C-alpha cells in the first residue's frame, strides 16, 4: 500500500507515492525514464517487489504538471539531466524528513535517462548508499561518473545491444564498486516473459545487500 506525497520543487510541486513496509531496512527513490512518470507500470512492479523484501519505495514525478505539458511537445526536459538530478536530490532530502522513513539508508533506482539523473544525484549526495540502473543511459551522467563511489548495479537486456555497449563504457568509469548484469533475451523495456521479474530480483538483492552498509 502506498500513500500520496507532495514534494516541493523550484518551479512548483512534484507528485509522489510512498510505500513503507513493516520494519523497512532502507528506502529506494525511483527516477523514471524519458517520457514516463511515477505511474510507470514497470517501475511500479519493481517497487512492489522491493516492498515485499522490506524496502520502502518512493515513486515520484521528476517534472511538474506544467513541465510535463511542455515536454510532451518538445521532448527536451526529459534529457535535462541536471534538472532531473536536482529533483532526485530534493526528493531524497524532503522524503527523509518524514517520520516513517527517517533514518533509513537511501538507494536510487533509475531507468533510461533517469539512471543518469540517479548517478549524478548519487555523486553529490552522501546520503545515497547504492544505485541500480534498469536499461539506463548512465553515459548521460558525463563527468559525474568519475565521482560515483557507491555500489552501482547496471542491468541491461541482452537484445539492447547499443545500450549495453554504453553501459559497459560508463561502468568502467565509475569510481566505486559496480556490476553489469545482462538479462538474456530481454529488450530495452524488459517486456519479455520473466524479464521484469528478473530485474526486480536483481535490484532487491543489490539493495538488501548494500543499503544496510
C-alpha atoms as one frame of an Amber mdcrd trajectory, in Angstrom:
protein
   0.000   0.000   0.000   1.264   3.480  -0.847   0.289   6.984   0.249   0.458
  10.123  -1.922   3.095  12.704  -1.060   3.818  16.162  -2.434   7.385  17.369
  -2.884   8.439  20.974  -3.341  10.494  21.933  -6.388  11.876  25.229  -7.624
   9.133  25.583 -10.239   6.169  24.017  -8.461   5.190  20.730  -6.881   6.015
  17.128  -7.704   3.689  14.234  -7.002   4.880  11.044  -5.409   3.744   7.711
  -3.956   5.452   6.473  -0.789   5.216   2.862   0.320   6.690   1.702   3.627
   6.591  -1.977   4.616   6.867  -3.052   8.256  10.414  -2.958   9.642  11.840
  -1.413   6.462  15.604  -1.849   6.009  16.012   1.048   3.595  14.339   3.462
   1.194  14.664   3.454  -2.604  13.781   6.561  -4.601  12.829   5.893  -8.233
  13.948   8.144 -11.093  11.818   7.236 -14.114  12.955   7.328 -17.695  12.250
   9.618 -20.609   8.598  10.348 -21.229   7.444   8.383 -18.189   6.125   9.242
 -14.735   5.565   7.745 -11.301   2.710   5.768 -12.871   5.136   3.702 -14.966
   3.890   0.124 -14.805   7.396  -1.310 -14.946   8.734   0.796 -12.098   5.625
   0.162 -10.011   6.112  -3.583 -10.440   9.735  -3.346  -9.303   8.731  -1.118
  -6.370   6.123  -3.620  -5.229   8.699  -6.410  -5.341  11.129  -4.303  -3.282
   8.494  -3.624  -0.632   7.900  -7.367  -0.315  11.580  -7.607   0.594  11.329
  -4.953   3.268  12.482  -1.928   1.284  10.426   1.282   1.344   9.898   2.974
  -2.024   9.207   6.451  -3.361   7.891   6.724  -6.901   7.879  10.369  -7.959
   7.346  12.647 -10.909  10.536  14.416 -11.932   8.651  17.161 -13.779   5.835
  19.444 -12.620   2.487  19.255 -14.433   3.380  22.368 -16.444   6.784  20.961
 -17.381   5.207  17.656 -18.413   2.958  19.552 -20.838   5.983  21.304 -22.335
   7.967  18.082 -22.556   5.159  16.297 -24.385   5.568  18.871 -27.152   9.328
  19.383 -27.178  10.789  16.216 -25.553  13.626  18.363 -24.214  13.200  18.322
 -20.432  13.431  14.532 -20.244  17.057  14.900 -21.361  17.895  17.756 -18.974
  19.932  15.519 -16.671  20.989  18.378 -14.415  17.372  19.333 -13.751  16.270
  15.733 -13.193  19.194  15.021 -10.851  18.354  18.087  -8.776  14.757  16.852
  -8.471  16.011  13.466  -7.259  18.240  15.184  -4.704  15.346  17.314  -3.473
  13.144  14.230  -3.179  15.724  12.416  -1.054  16.136  15.449   1.164  12.425
  16.008   1.679  11.179  12.444   2.000  13.839  11.637   4.600  12.246  14.271
   6.846   9.127  12.113   7.125   8.871  10.174  10.364   8.013   6.837   8.726
  11.322   6.696   6.810  13.574   8.963   8.889  16.984   7.415   9.423  16.630
   4.736   6.733  19.578   4.299   4.347  18.758   5.541   0.841  19.190   3.943
  -2.571  18.274   5.144  -6.058  16.689   3.167  -8.904  16.874   4.783 -12.331
  15.532   3.760 -15.722  16.580   5.147 -19.122  17.560   8.819 -18.704  16.506
   8.554 -15.053  19.553   6.353 -14.464  21.835   9.241 -15.424  19.921  11.540
 -13.081  20.273   8.999 -10.271  24.020   8.716 -10.799  24.524  12.487 -10.879
  22.478  12.779  -7.677  24.469   9.967  -6.035  27.756  11.643  -6.959  26.831
  14.705  -4.930  24.780  13.279  -2.076  26.477  11.361   0.747  23.066  10.121
   1.915  22.840   7.752  -1.075  24.323   4.291  -0.440  23.525   2.313  -3.603
  22.254   2.746  -7.166  20.526   0.371  -9.594  20.010   1.174 -13.271  17.456
  -0.645 -15.469  18.038  -0.264 -19.194  19.652   3.040 -18.298  21.728   5.646
 -20.024  24.499   6.101 -17.447  26.669   7.633 -20.156  24.499  10.763 -19.943
  25.808  11.351 -16.412  29.035  12.580 -18.010  31.807  13.694 -15.660  29.736
  12.704 -12.601  30.548   9.037 -13.312  34.072   9.597 -12.028  32.645  10.728
  -8.663  30.147   7.903  -8.050  31.647   5.853  -5.228  28.577   3.901  -4.060
  27.904   0.310  -5.197  26.167   0.502  -8.579  24.336  -2.245 -10.463  23.739
  -1.816 -14.192  21.020  -4.115 -15.600  20.690  -4.315 -19.385  18.717  -6.548
 -21.733  20.754  -8.874 -23.902  18.957  -7.670 -27.036  19.526  -3.999 -26.182
  22.932  -4.016 -27.856  23.564  -0.280 -28.231  22.601   0.498 -24.634  24.641
  -2.495 -23.459  27.782  -1.034 -25.010  27.051   2.383 -23.475  26.692   0.712
 -20.067  29.989  -1.133 -20.457  31.800   2.100 -21.208  30.073   4.033 -18.405
  30.608   1.237 -15.885  34.356   1.319 -16.481  34.395   4.940 -15.322  32.521
   4.505 -12.048  34.718   5.242  -9.048  33.049   2.722  -6.739  32.240  -0.987
  -6.951  29.955  -1.836  -9.842  28.492  -4.782 -11.671  26.935  -5.118 -15.118
  24.288  -7.838 -15.411  22.815  -8.802 -18.775  19.331 -10.336 -18.798  19.427
 -12.837 -21.697  16.802 -12.330 -24.397  15.457  -9.105 -22.901  14.913  -5.947
 -24.948  15.190  -2.348 -23.769  11.835  -2.327 -21.941  12.151  -5.846 -20.484
   8.739  -6.774 -21.870   9.583 -10.427 -22.427   8.095 -13.045 -20.049  10.046
 -13.163 -16.817  12.422 -10.321 -17.751  10.998  -7.697 -15.399  10.763 -10.215
 -12.562  14.466 -10.857 -13.009  15.146  -7.113 -12.839  13.166  -6.911  -9.599
  15.064  -9.873  -8.126  18.447  -8.407  -9.057  17.537  -4.972  -7.719  16.200
  -6.449  -4.497  19.351  -8.483  -3.956  21.520  -5.415  -4.567  19.658  -3.082
  -2.244  19.247  -5.609   0.569  22.984  -6.321   0.383  24.226  -2.734   0.147
  21.731  -0.406   1.819  22.444  -1.523   5.391  26.106  -0.650   4.741
